[in-house]
Amino acid sequence: MTYQKRVPLLMLLDSIIVMFSIYVGYFILHPYSDFYTSKLLLISSLILLVSHHVFAFMYRLYHKAWEYASVGELWMIAKAVTFSILTAGIAQAVGVGHVYVRVLLITWMLHMLLIGGSRFSWRMYRDRYIKSKSEKSRTLIVGAGSAGTTVARQLLTSHEVELLPVAFVDDDPRKLKLEMYGLIVCGSIDEIPRIVQEQKIKDIIIAIPSLSKKEVRRIYEVCAQTEAKVKIMPMIEDVMTGKVSVSALRNVEVEDLLGREPVELDISAISETITGSTVMVTGAGGSIGSEICRQICKFKPSKLVLLGHGEFSIYTVDMELRSMYEKQIEIMPVIADVQDRNRIFEVMEEYKPDVVYHAAAHKHVPLMEGNPREAVKNNIFGTKNVAEAAETFAVKSFVLVSTDKAVNPPNVMGATKRVAEMIIQNLAKESNTKFVAVRFGNVLGSRGSVIPLFKKQIETGGPVTVTHEEMTRYFMTIPEASRLVIQAGTLARGGEVFVLDMGEPVKISDLAKNLITLSGYTIEEIGIQYSGIRPGEKMFEELLNENEMQKEQVFPKIHIGKAEPLNKSDLFCLIDKLKDMPVKEMKTELVKVANKKKSKQLQIAK
């Protein structure tokens, strides 16, 4: 109904209520008197009518959206009615020297009942009948605490969200069978499959913001036994302060199911290292490199050098960061290949960075098995070029982005990354530059990772291809990986290999199943096809081998390894010979050296 139609209608309704109430009030007290037909009562009622409309406009009773009426609106009605009754009483005292207190008291009560009731009846009708007859999705809320009840209340009053809450579940036995906003706590989290079936639930909302990642994963695994779609609420502080509404409910993501809490940063230590410094990131156009740049910008370096080989990727991240930080940070996009030694030295000399994050690398295992020479050129010679240039131009700290595949590597990619670690470990022994490496597992959503592949396969109807049912990997998010790299730079003393405590490894097959259900399909609809282990792949990844493991953490969730490099003479002898070594022999020598097994080739060379 439009405003022009609504105001006259409400005024007419209130006029009838006001005139009716004072006459009914007098009739209740004096049923056999003829005073209620007198001019005095008529004048009193007209004064009451005028004063009511004056105060109604003053307290904006005709401007309220009564379908959202609450205690605040009831208080406005009480003020308007009370002041209009007081005005009528004053008029009686002035006009006849007597106030009909009991009549006015009954009139006040009738006004509150009828005016308040007329307004709130619309909300009750809307909540109970109009909404229940709509095509909203029946929704179960996990958690009957303050967050869950806030979600329920907002859903019950929201036009925008097509979700209708019908029940709660909660593991607190004290809440069982309690009713909040007309919704009953039907059972515990483990009973969700039964409740979903009985209540014909289509959507489930996890509304417990304090949950750990492990608990979210447990709840999701219970919910996954049903066909209901699972959503998770935003932070309760954001909902209650109005920053976001319930319409900001998001789908549960794979990242929520990693089963561990993300690594936090030592903000003050990072600020000391980065703020006001010149920082260079190689491979800045890649998924990890670009995220490192985003994280670094939060700490306001004076200059950020974006170095990469791909023109478009560097252009993209440059434009993104300029749009947010151009007035605060001098951003310098540089097109250069880490394999070009002269160019790298030229760039390092020009910008003289304080900190270098080396993220440029070839990382795809099967692809590098077929192209080992390219892996050597980029991962080994490229790292050597950047690291030696950093040492030459007195860079304070150099952080190499490494991988769990560098542990006992059976493949070329992992072996080249381990050799890259050895290069910076040897340089650290005799350099003023602090050289360190950072190992982490697979990065969710990065280029070449399984998640984008699985999503594409699901979009095309499946099946999802998994190499082996029992294959496991460590996983982390792109922001997490980037934060670890930045934090490692502040912890560096020289020569360390830092490793993130990534919790328990995840089965690739479980990851595929979760992604299928998160996408709204069943495993049977999409299907999973096992294709067999590809060249160079391991069944189980490691972050440190038995000889490298140190249980103590140097920072929450960060360990330091004892990975010992090959001695410098043997290592650089191998690197020199790799340039002209036949491909087959190259692969053999790399794996031997990466696993610290001295080869005949090296013995002969010495």
Coordinates of C-alpha atoms in Angstrom, one line a residue:
M1 CA 0.0 0.0 0.0
T2 CA 1.3 3.5 -0.9
Y3 CA 2.0 6.2 1.7
Q4 CA -0.7 8.4 0.2
K5 CA -3.3 5.7 0.8
R6 CA -1.9 4.4 4.0
V7 CA -2.0 7.6 6.1
P8 CA -5.7 8.5 5.5
L9 CA -6.7 4.9 6.2
L10 CA -4.8 4.8 9.5
M11 CA -6.2 8.3 10.5
L12 CA -9.8 7.0 9.8
L13 CA -9.2 3.9 11.8
D14 CA -7.8 5.9 14.7
S15 CA -10.7 8.4 14.6
I16 CA -13.2 5.6 14.9
I17 CA -11.2 4.0 17.8
V18 CA -10.9 7.4 19.6
M19 CA -14.6 8.3 19.3
F20 CA -15.7 4.8 20.1
S21 CA -13.4 4.4 23.2
I22 CA -14.6 7.5 25.1
Y23 CA -18.2 6.7 24.6
V24 CA -17.8 3.0 25.5
G25 CA -15.7 4.0 28.6
Y26 CA -18.5 6.3 29.9
F27 CA -21.2 3.7 29.1
I28 CA -19.3 1.0 31.0
L29 CA -19.3 3.2 34.2
H30 CA -22.7 4.8 33.7
P31 CA -24.8 2.4 31.6
Y32 CA -28.2 4.0 32.5
S33 CA -27.2 7.7 32.4
D34 CA -28.1 10.0 29.5
F35 CA -24.8 12.0 30.0
Y36 CA -23.1 10.2 27.1
T37 CA -25.5 12.0 24.7
S38 CA -24.6 15.4 26.1
K39 CA -22.6 18.2 24.3
L40 CA -19.9 18.1 27.0
L41 CA -19.0 14.5 26.2
L42 CA -19.1 15.3 22.5
I43 CA -16.7 18.3 22.9
S44 CA -14.4 16.1 25.1
S45 CA -14.3 13.4 22.4
L46 CA -13.5 16.0 19.7
I47 CA -10.7 17.5 21.8
L48 CA -9.4 13.9 22.4
L49 CA -9.6 13.2 18.6
V50 CA -7.7 16.3 17.6
S51 CA -5.0 15.8 20.3
H52 CA -4.6 12.2 19.3
H53 CA -3.8 13.0 15.7
V54 CA -1.4 15.8 16.8
F55 CA 0.5 13.4 19.0
A56 CA 0.3 10.6 16.4
F57 CA 2.0 12.8 13.9
M58 CA 4.5 14.0 16.5
Y59 CA 5.5 10.4 17.2
R60 CA 5.2 9.4 13.5
L61 CA 2.7 6.7 14.2
Y62 CA 1.5 7.0 10.6
H63 CA 5.0 6.6 9.2
K64 CA 5.9 3.3 10.8
A65 CA 6.2 0.0 8.8
W66 CA 4.0 -1.9 11.2
E67 CA 4.9 -5.3 9.7
Y68 CA 8.2 -4.8 11.6
A69 CA 6.6 -3.5 14.8
S70 CA 8.4 -4.2 18.1
V71 CA 8.7 -2.8 21.6
G72 CA 9.9 0.6 20.3
E73 CA 6.8 1.1 18.3
L74 CA 4.6 0.1 21.3
W75 CA 6.3 2.7 23.4
M76 CA 5.6 5.4 20.7
I77 CA 1.9 4.4 20.8
A78 CA 1.9 4.6 24.6
K79 CA 3.3 8.1 24.5
A80 CA 0.8 9.4 21.9
V81 CA -2.2 7.9 23.7
T82 CA -1.1 9.1 27.1
F83 CA -0.5 12.7 26.1
S84 CA -3.8 12.9 24.1
I85 CA -5.7 11.6 27.2
L86 CA -3.9 14.1 29.4
T87 CA -4.9 16.9 27.0
A88 CA -8.5 15.8 27.1
G89 CA -8.4 15.8 30.9
I90 CA -6.9 19.3 31.0
A91 CA -9.7 20.4 28.7
Q92 CA -12.4 19.0 31.0
A93 CA -10.8 20.6 34.0
V94 CA -10.7 24.0 32.3
G95 CA -14.2 23.6 30.8
V96 CA -16.3 22.2 33.6
G97 CA -13.9 22.2 36.6
H98 CA -14.1 18.5 36.9
V99 CA -12.1 15.6 35.4
Y100 CA -13.8 12.3 34.7
V101 CA -10.8 10.3 35.7
R102 CA -12.2 6.8 35.6
V103 CA -13.8 7.4 32.2
L104 CA -10.4 8.7 30.8
L105 CA -8.6 5.8 32.4
I106 CA -10.8 3.3 30.7
T107 CA -10.5 5.3 27.5
W108 CA -6.7 5.1 27.7
M109 CA -6.8 1.3 28.2
L110 CA -9.2 0.9 25.2
H111 CA -6.9 3.1 23.1
M112 CA -3.8 1.1 23.9
L113 CA -5.7 -2.2 23.2
L114 CA -7.4 -1.2 20.0
I115 CA -4.7 1.1 18.5
G116 CA -1.9 -1.1 19.5
G117 CA -3.8 -4.2 18.5
S118 CA -4.7 -2.8 15.1
R119 CA -1.0 -2.2 14.4
F120 CA 0.5 -5.4 15.8
S121 CA -2.3 -7.6 14.3
W122 CA -0.8 -6.8 10.8
R123 CA 2.6 -8.1 11.9
M124 CA 1.0 -11.2 13.5
Y125 CA -1.0 -11.9 10.4
R126 CA 2.0 -11.4 8.1
D127 CA 4.3 -13.6 10.3
R128 CA 1.8 -16.4 10.9
Y129 CA -0.1 -16.7 7.7
I130 CA 1.4 -14.8 4.7
K131 CA 4.9 -16.1 5.3
S132 CA 3.9 -19.6 6.1
K133 CA 1.9 -19.9 2.9
S134 CA 4.8 -18.6 0.8
E135 CA 7.3 -20.8 -1.0
K136 CA 10.1 -20.3 1.5
S137 CA 12.5 -23.1 2.2
R138 CA 12.0 -24.9 5.5
T139 CA 15.2 -24.3 7.5
L140 CA 16.8 -25.9 10.5
I141 CA 19.1 -23.8 12.7
V142 CA 22.1 -25.4 14.4
G143 CA 22.7 -23.6 17.7
A144 CA 20.0 -22.2 20.0
G145 CA 22.3 -19.6 21.6
S146 CA 22.3 -15.8 21.0
A147 CA 23.6 -16.2 17.4
G148 CA 21.0 -18.8 16.5
T149 CA 18.1 -16.9 18.0
T150 CA 19.3 -13.7 16.2
V151 CA 19.3 -15.6 12.9
A152 CA 15.8 -17.0 13.6
R153 CA 14.4 -13.5 14.4
Q154 CA 15.9 -11.9 11.4
L155 CA 14.7 -14.7 9.1
L156 CA 11.2 -14.5 10.5
T157 CA 11.0 -10.8 9.8
S158 CA 12.9 -10.7 6.5
H159 CA 11.3 -10.2 3.1
E160 CA 14.5 -10.8 1.2
V161 CA 15.7 -14.2 2.5
E162 CA 13.8 -17.1 1.1
L163 CA 14.3 -19.2 4.3
L164 CA 11.7 -20.1 6.9
P165 CA 13.1 -21.3 10.2
V166 CA 11.1 -24.2 11.7
A167 CA 13.3 -25.6 14.4
F168 CA 16.6 -25.6 16.3
V169 CA 19.1 -28.2 17.3
D170 CA 21.6 -27.8 20.1
D171 CA 23.9 -30.1 22.0
D172 CA 23.1 -28.4 25.3
P173 CA 20.6 -30.7 27.1
R174 CA 19.2 -27.8 29.1
K175 CA 17.8 -26.3 25.9
L176 CA 16.1 -29.5 24.7
K177 CA 12.3 -28.9 24.1
L178 CA 12.6 -25.1 24.9
E179 CA 10.8 -22.8 22.5
M180 CA 12.2 -19.5 21.1
Y181 CA 10.3 -17.3 18.7
G182 CA 7.9 -20.1 18.2
L183 CA 10.6 -22.6 17.3
I184 CA 11.4 -25.7 19.4
V185 CA 14.8 -27.2 20.1
C186 CA 14.1 -30.6 18.6
G187 CA 17.3 -32.5 19.5
S188 CA 21.0 -32.6 19.4
I189 CA 23.4 -32.2 16.4
D190 CA 23.7 -36.0 16.0
E191 CA 19.9 -36.2 15.4
I192 CA 20.0 -33.8 12.4
P193 CA 19.4 -36.6 9.8
R194 CA 16.2 -37.7 11.7
I195 CA 15.0 -34.1 12.2
V196 CA 15.6 -33.2 8.6
Q197 CA 13.5 -36.1 7.4
E198 CA 10.6 -35.5 9.9
Q199 CA 10.5 -31.7 9.4
K200 CA 11.0 -31.8 5.7
I201 CA 14.0 -29.5 6.0
K202 CA 15.6 -28.1 2.8
D203 CA 18.3 -25.8 4.3
I204 CA 20.5 -26.0 7.4
I205 CA 22.2 -23.0 8.9
I206 CA 25.2 -23.4 11.2
A207 CA 24.8 -20.5 13.7
I208 CA 27.5 -21.0 16.2
P209 CA 30.3 -18.4 15.5
S210 CA 32.6 -19.7 18.2
L211 CA 33.0 -23.1 16.6
S212 CA 36.5 -24.3 15.8
K213 CA 37.3 -25.6 12.3
K214 CA 37.3 -29.2 13.6
E215 CA 33.7 -28.7 15.1
V216 CA 32.5 -27.2 11.9
R217 CA 33.8 -30.2 10.0
R218 CA 32.0 -32.6 12.4
I219 CA 28.7 -30.8 12.1
Y220 CA 29.0 -30.6 8.3
E221 CA 29.7 -34.4 8.1
V222 CA 26.5 -35.0 10.1
C223 CA 24.6 -32.5 7.8
A224 CA 26.1 -34.2 4.7
Q225 CA 24.1 -37.3 5.6
T226 CA 21.0 -35.4 4.5
E227 CA 20.1 -33.8 1.2
A228 CA 19.7 -30.3 2.8
K229 CA 21.8 -27.4 1.7
V230 CA 24.2 -26.2 4.4
K231 CA 25.0 -22.6 5.1
I232 CA 27.0 -20.8 7.8
M233 CA 26.3 -17.4 9.3
P234 CA 28.6 -14.4 9.3
M235 CA 30.3 -13.2 12.6
I236 CA 27.6 -12.5 15.2
E237 CA 29.2 -9.1 16.0
D238 CA 28.7 -8.1 12.3
V239 CA 25.0 -9.2 12.4
M240 CA 24.2 -7.5 15.7
T241 CA 25.9 -4.2 14.9
G242 CA 24.2 -4.1 11.5
K243 CA 27.3 -4.5 9.4
V244 CA 25.8 -7.5 7.6
S245 CA 22.3 -9.0 7.7
V246 CA 21.2 -12.6 7.7
S247 CA 21.0 -12.3 3.9
A248 CA 24.8 -12.5 4.1
L249 CA 24.6 -16.2 5.0
R250 CA 27.2 -18.0 3.0
N251 CA 27.6 -21.5 1.8
V252 CA 30.0 -23.7 3.7
E253 CA 33.3 -23.7 1.8
V254 CA 36.0 -26.4 1.5
E255 CA 38.3 -24.1 3.6
D256 CA 35.8 -24.5 6.5
L257 CA 36.4 -28.2 6.5
L258 CA 40.2 -28.3 6.9
G259 CA 39.8 -29.3 10.5
R260 CA 42.2 -26.8 12.0
E261 CA 42.4 -23.1 12.9
P262 CA 44.2 -20.8 10.5
V263 CA 47.7 -19.4 11.5
E264 CA 47.6 -16.0 13.0
L265 CA 50.2 -13.3 12.5
D266 CA 52.6 -11.4 14.8
I267 CA 51.5 -8.0 13.5
S268 CA 54.1 -6.0 15.4
A269 CA 57.0 -8.1 14.2
I270 CA 55.8 -7.9 10.6
S271 CA 55.3 -4.2 10.8
E272 CA 58.9 -3.7 11.9
T273 CA 60.2 -5.7 8.9
I274 CA 57.9 -4.4 6.2
T275 CA 56.5 -1.0 7.1
G276 CA 58.5 1.7 5.3
S277 CA 60.7 -0.8 3.5
T278 CA 61.2 -1.7 -0.2
V279 CA 59.8 -5.2 -0.8
M280 CA 60.2 -7.3 -3.9
V281 CA 58.0 -10.3 -4.8
T282 CA 59.0 -12.6 -7.6
G283 CA 56.2 -14.6 -9.3
A284 CA 54.0 -11.7 -8.2
G285 CA 51.3 -12.6 -10.8
G286 CA 50.8 -16.1 -9.5
S287 CA 48.2 -17.2 -7.0
I288 CA 50.6 -17.3 -4.1
G289 CA 52.7 -14.3 -5.2
S290 CA 49.8 -12.1 -5.8
E291 CA 48.3 -12.9 -2.4
I292 CA 51.7 -12.2 -0.7
C293 CA 51.5 -8.8 -2.3
R294 CA 48.0 -8.2 -1.0
Q295 CA 49.0 -9.2 2.5
I296 CA 52.2 -7.1 2.4
C297 CA 50.3 -4.0 1.3
K298 CA 48.3 -4.0 4.6
F299 CA 51.7 -3.2 6.4
K300 CA 52.4 -0.2 4.2
P301 CA 55.8 -0.7 2.7
S302 CA 57.3 2.4 1.0
K303 CA 57.8 0.5 -2.3
L304 CA 56.5 -2.8 -3.6
V305 CA 58.2 -4.3 -6.7
L306 CA 56.0 -6.8 -8.6
L307 CA 58.3 -9.0 -10.6
G308 CA 57.0 -11.6 -13.0
H309 CA 57.4 -13.2 -16.4
G310 CA 53.7 -13.0 -17.4
E311 CA 52.7 -9.6 -18.7
F312 CA 48.9 -9.9 -18.2
S313 CA 49.2 -11.4 -14.7
I314 CA 51.5 -8.6 -13.5
Y315 CA 49.2 -6.0 -15.1
T316 CA 46.2 -7.5 -13.3
V317 CA 47.7 -7.5 -9.8
D318 CA 49.3 -4.1 -10.4
M319 CA 45.9 -2.6 -11.3
E320 CA 44.2 -4.3 -8.4
L321 CA 46.8 -3.0 -5.8
R322 CA 46.9 0.5 -7.4
S323 CA 43.1 0.9 -7.0
M324 CA 43.5 0.4 -3.2
Y325 CA 47.0 1.6 -2.3
E326 CA 48.3 4.0 -5.1
K327 CA 48.4 7.0 -2.8
Q328 CA 50.1 5.1 0.1
I329 CA 52.6 2.7 -1.6
E330 CA 54.8 3.2 -4.7
I331 CA 54.0 0.1 -6.7
M332 CA 56.5 -0.9 -9.4
P333 CA 55.5 -3.6 -12.0
V334 CA 58.6 -5.3 -13.5
I335 CA 58.5 -7.8 -16.4
A336 CA 61.5 -10.1 -15.9
D337 CA 62.3 -13.8 -16.1
V338 CA 64.2 -15.2 -13.1
Q339 CA 66.2 -17.4 -15.5
D340 CA 67.7 -14.2 -17.1
R341 CA 70.6 -13.6 -14.6
N342 CA 71.7 -10.3 -16.1
R343 CA 68.1 -8.9 -16.0
I344 CA 67.6 -10.0 -12.4
F345 CA 70.9 -8.4 -11.2
E346 CA 69.9 -5.3 -13.1
V347 CA 66.4 -5.1 -11.4
M348 CA 68.0 -5.9 -8.0
E349 CA 70.5 -3.1 -8.4
E350 CA 67.9 -0.6 -9.5
Y351 CA 65.4 -1.1 -6.7
K352 CA 67.7 -2.4 -3.9
P353 CA 64.9 -4.1 -1.9
D354 CA 65.1 -4.7 1.8
V355 CA 63.1 -7.9 1.7
V356 CA 62.6 -10.4 -1.2
Y357 CA 59.9 -13.1 -1.3
H358 CA 60.8 -15.6 -4.0
A359 CA 57.5 -17.2 -5.3
A360 CA 58.4 -17.7 -8.9
A361 CA 58.5 -21.5 -9.7
H362 CA 57.2 -24.3 -11.8
K363 CA 55.1 -26.4 -9.4
H364 CA 53.0 -28.9 -11.4
V365 CA 54.3 -32.4 -10.6
P366 CA 53.2 -34.5 -13.6
L367 CA 53.9 -31.6 -16.0
M368 CA 57.4 -31.2 -14.7
E369 CA 58.1 -35.0 -15.0
G370 CA 57.7 -34.5 -18.7
N371 CA 59.6 -31.2 -18.8
P372 CA 62.5 -31.7 -16.3
R373 CA 64.8 -29.2 -18.0
E374 CA 62.3 -26.4 -17.6
A375 CA 61.9 -27.3 -13.9
V376 CA 65.7 -27.1 -13.4
K377 CA 66.0 -23.8 -15.3
N378 CA 63.2 -22.1 -13.3
N379 CA 63.3 -23.7 -9.9
I380 CA 67.1 -24.1 -9.5
F381 CA 68.8 -21.6 -11.8
G382 CA 66.1 -19.0 -11.3
T383 CA 66.4 -19.4 -7.5
K384 CA 70.2 -19.2 -7.7
N385 CA 70.0 -16.0 -9.8
V386 CA 67.6 -14.2 -7.5
A387 CA 69.3 -15.4 -4.3
E388 CA 72.8 -14.4 -5.5
A389 CA 71.5 -11.0 -6.7
A390 CA 69.9 -10.5 -3.3
E391 CA 73.3 -11.2 -1.6
T392 CA 75.2 -9.0 -3.9
F393 CA 73.0 -6.0 -3.3
A394 CA 72.7 -6.5 0.5
V395 CA 69.1 -7.5 0.8
K396 CA 68.3 -7.9 4.5
S397 CA 66.1 -11.0 4.2
F398 CA 65.2 -13.5 1.5
V399 CA 62.3 -15.9 1.8
L400 CA 62.0 -18.9 -0.6
V401 CA 58.5 -20.3 -1.1
S402 CA 59.0 -24.1 -1.0
T403 CA 56.8 -27.1 -0.8
D404 CA 56.1 -30.3 1.1
K405 CA 57.0 -32.1 -2.1
A406 CA 60.7 -31.3 -1.4
V407 CA 60.7 -34.0 1.3
N408 CA 62.1 -37.3 0.1
P409 CA 61.1 -36.4 -3.4
P410 CA 60.6 -39.1 -6.0
N411 CA 59.8 -36.5 -8.7
V412 CA 61.6 -33.7 -10.6
M413 CA 59.5 -30.9 -9.2
G414 CA 60.1 -31.8 -5.6
A415 CA 63.7 -32.5 -6.2
T416 CA 64.3 -29.1 -7.8
K417 CA 62.6 -27.3 -4.9
R418 CA 64.8 -29.2 -2.4
V419 CA 67.9 -28.2 -4.4
A420 CA 66.6 -24.6 -4.3
E421 CA 66.4 -24.9 -0.5
M422 CA 69.9 -26.2 -0.4
I423 CA 71.1 -23.2 -2.4
I424 CA 69.7 -20.7 0.0
Q425 CA 70.8 -22.8 3.0
N426 CA 74.4 -22.7 1.8
L427 CA 74.3 -19.0 1.0
A428 CA 73.0 -18.4 4.5
K429 CA 76.2 -19.8 6.0
E430 CA 78.4 -17.1 4.6
S431 CA 76.1 -14.1 3.9
N432 CA 74.8 -11.1 5.8
T433 CA 71.4 -11.7 4.1
K434 CA 69.1 -13.8 6.1
F435 CA 68.1 -16.7 3.7
V436 CA 65.1 -18.9 4.8
A437 CA 62.7 -21.3 3.1
V438 CA 59.0 -21.9 3.9
R439 CA 57.3 -25.3 3.3
F440 CA 53.6 -25.8 3.1
G441 CA 51.3 -28.3 1.5
N442 CA 48.8 -27.9 -1.3
V443 CA 47.1 -24.6 -1.6
L444 CA 43.3 -24.6 -2.0
G445 CA 42.2 -22.6 -5.1
S446 CA 45.7 -21.9 -6.4
R447 CA 46.4 -22.4 -10.1
G448 CA 46.9 -26.1 -10.9
S449 CA 45.4 -27.3 -7.6
V450 CA 42.6 -29.9 -7.4
I451 CA 39.8 -27.6 -6.3
P452 CA 39.4 -25.6 -9.6
L453 CA 39.7 -28.9 -11.5
F454 CA 37.0 -30.6 -9.3
K455 CA 34.7 -27.6 -9.6
K456 CA 35.0 -27.6 -13.4
Q457 CA 34.3 -31.4 -13.5
I458 CA 31.2 -30.9 -11.3
E459 CA 29.9 -28.1 -13.4
T460 CA 30.0 -30.3 -16.5
G461 CA 28.2 -33.1 -14.7
G462 CA 31.1 -35.2 -13.6
P463 CA 32.7 -37.5 -12.9
V464 CA 35.3 -36.1 -10.6
T465 CA 38.6 -37.8 -11.2
V466 CA 40.8 -38.8 -8.2
T467 CA 44.1 -40.5 -8.7
H468 CA 43.7 -43.0 -5.8
E469 CA 41.1 -43.5 -3.0
E470 CA 43.7 -43.5 -0.2
M471 CA 45.9 -40.6 -1.4
T472 CA 46.3 -37.9 1.2
R473 CA 47.6 -34.3 1.0
Y474 CA 48.1 -31.4 3.4
F475 CA 46.0 -28.4 2.5
M476 CA 45.9 -24.7 3.4
T477 CA 44.3 -21.6 2.0
I478 CA 46.0 -19.1 -0.2
P479 CA 45.9 -16.3 2.4
E480 CA 47.2 -18.7 5.0
A481 CA 50.2 -19.7 2.8
S482 CA 51.0 -16.1 2.1
R483 CA 50.8 -15.1 5.8
L484 CA 53.2 -18.0 6.7
V485 CA 55.7 -16.7 4.1
I486 CA 55.5 -13.2 5.5
Q487 CA 55.8 -14.4 9.1
A488 CA 58.8 -16.5 8.2
G489 CA 60.6 -13.4 7.1
T490 CA 60.4 -12.0 10.6
L491 CA 61.5 -15.2 12.3
A492 CA 64.6 -15.6 10.0
R493 CA 68.0 -16.0 11.6
G494 CA 69.5 -17.6 8.4
G495 CA 69.3 -21.1 6.9
E496 CA 66.1 -22.2 8.5
V497 CA 63.3 -24.2 6.8
F498 CA 60.0 -23.2 8.3
V499 CA 57.0 -25.5 8.3
L500 CA 53.4 -24.9 9.1
D501 CA 51.6 -27.2 11.5
M502 CA 48.9 -28.2 9.0
G503 CA 47.0 -30.6 11.2
E504 CA 46.0 -33.9 9.8
P505 CA 46.4 -34.7 6.1
V506 CA 43.2 -34.9 4.1
K507 CA 42.1 -37.7 1.7
I508 CA 41.7 -36.3 -1.8
S509 CA 38.7 -38.6 -2.2
D510 CA 37.1 -37.0 0.9
L511 CA 37.8 -33.5 -0.5
A512 CA 36.1 -34.5 -3.8
K513 CA 33.1 -35.8 -1.9
N514 CA 32.8 -32.7 0.2
L515 CA 33.0 -30.5 -2.8
I516 CA 30.3 -32.4 -4.6
T517 CA 27.9 -32.1 -1.7
L518 CA 28.8 -28.4 -1.1
S519 CA 27.9 -27.9 -4.8
G520 CA 24.4 -29.2 -4.1
Y521 CA 24.8 -32.7 -5.7
T522 CA 24.9 -36.2 -4.4
I523 CA 28.0 -38.4 -4.9
E524 CA 25.8 -40.7 -7.0
E525 CA 24.8 -37.9 -9.3
I526 CA 28.3 -36.7 -10.1
G527 CA 30.4 -39.8 -9.5
I528 CA 34.1 -40.3 -8.6
Q529 CA 36.5 -42.0 -11.0
Y530 CA 39.9 -43.2 -9.8
S531 CA 42.5 -42.7 -12.5
G532 CA 45.6 -44.1 -10.9
I533 CA 48.7 -42.4 -9.6
R534 CA 50.4 -40.1 -12.1
P535 CA 54.2 -40.0 -12.9
G536 CA 56.2 -38.6 -10.0
E537 CA 53.3 -38.5 -7.5
K538 CA 53.5 -39.9 -3.9
M539 CA 50.7 -41.6 -2.1
F540 CA 51.4 -39.6 1.1
E541 CA 53.1 -36.2 1.4
E542 CA 55.4 -35.2 4.3
L543 CA 56.4 -31.8 5.6
L544 CA 59.6 -33.0 7.2
N545 CA 61.3 -36.4 7.2
E546 CA 62.1 -38.2 10.4
N547 CA 65.6 -36.7 10.6
E548 CA 64.4 -33.1 10.1
M549 CA 61.5 -33.1 12.6
Q550 CA 61.6 -30.7 15.5
K551 CA 58.5 -30.8 17.7
E552 CA 59.0 -27.4 19.3
Q553 CA 57.2 -24.5 17.7
V554 CA 59.1 -21.2 17.1
F555 CA 55.7 -19.5 16.6
P556 CA 52.2 -20.7 17.0
K557 CA 51.6 -23.4 14.4
I558 CA 55.1 -22.9 12.9
H559 CA 58.0 -25.4 13.3
I560 CA 61.6 -25.1 12.2
G561 CA 63.2 -28.0 10.4
K562 CA 66.7 -29.4 10.7
A563 CA 67.0 -30.0 7.0
E564 CA 70.7 -30.2 6.2
P565 CA 71.9 -29.3 2.7
L566 CA 74.5 -31.0 0.6
N567 CA 77.8 -29.3 1.1
K568 CA 78.4 -26.3 -1.2
S569 CA 81.1 -27.8 -3.4
D570 CA 79.1 -30.9 -4.2
L571 CA 75.9 -28.9 -4.7
F572 CA 77.4 -26.3 -7.0
C573 CA 79.2 -29.0 -8.9
L574 CA 75.9 -30.7 -9.7
I575 CA 74.3 -27.4 -10.6
D576 CA 77.0 -26.7 -13.2
K577 CA 76.7 -30.1 -14.7
L578 CA 72.9 -29.9 -14.9
K579 CA 73.1 -27.4 -17.8
D580 CA 74.3 -30.0 -20.3
M581 CA 73.2 -33.2 -18.6
P582 CA 70.9 -35.6 -20.6
V583 CA 67.3 -35.5 -19.4
K584 CA 67.2 -39.1 -18.1
E585 CA 70.4 -38.7 -16.2
M586 CA 69.3 -35.3 -14.9
K587 CA 66.2 -36.8 -13.3
T588 CA 68.2 -39.5 -11.6
E589 CA 70.8 -37.2 -10.2
L590 CA 68.3 -34.6 -9.0
V591 CA 66.3 -37.2 -7.0
K592 CA 69.5 -38.7 -5.5
V593 CA 70.8 -35.3 -4.4
A594 CA 67.5 -34.1 -3.1
N595 CA 67.4 -37.3 -0.9
K596 CA 71.0 -36.6 0.1
K597 CA 72.5 -39.7 -1.5
K598 CA 75.9 -39.0 -3.0
S599 CA 76.0 -40.2 -6.6
K600 CA 78.8 -41.7 -8.7
Q601 CA 78.5 -38.7 -10.9
L602 CA 79.4 -36.4 -8.1
Q603 CA 82.3 -38.6 -6.9
I604 CA 83.8 -38.6 -10.4
A605 CA 83.3 -34.8 -10.7
K606 CA 85.3 -34.3 -7.4

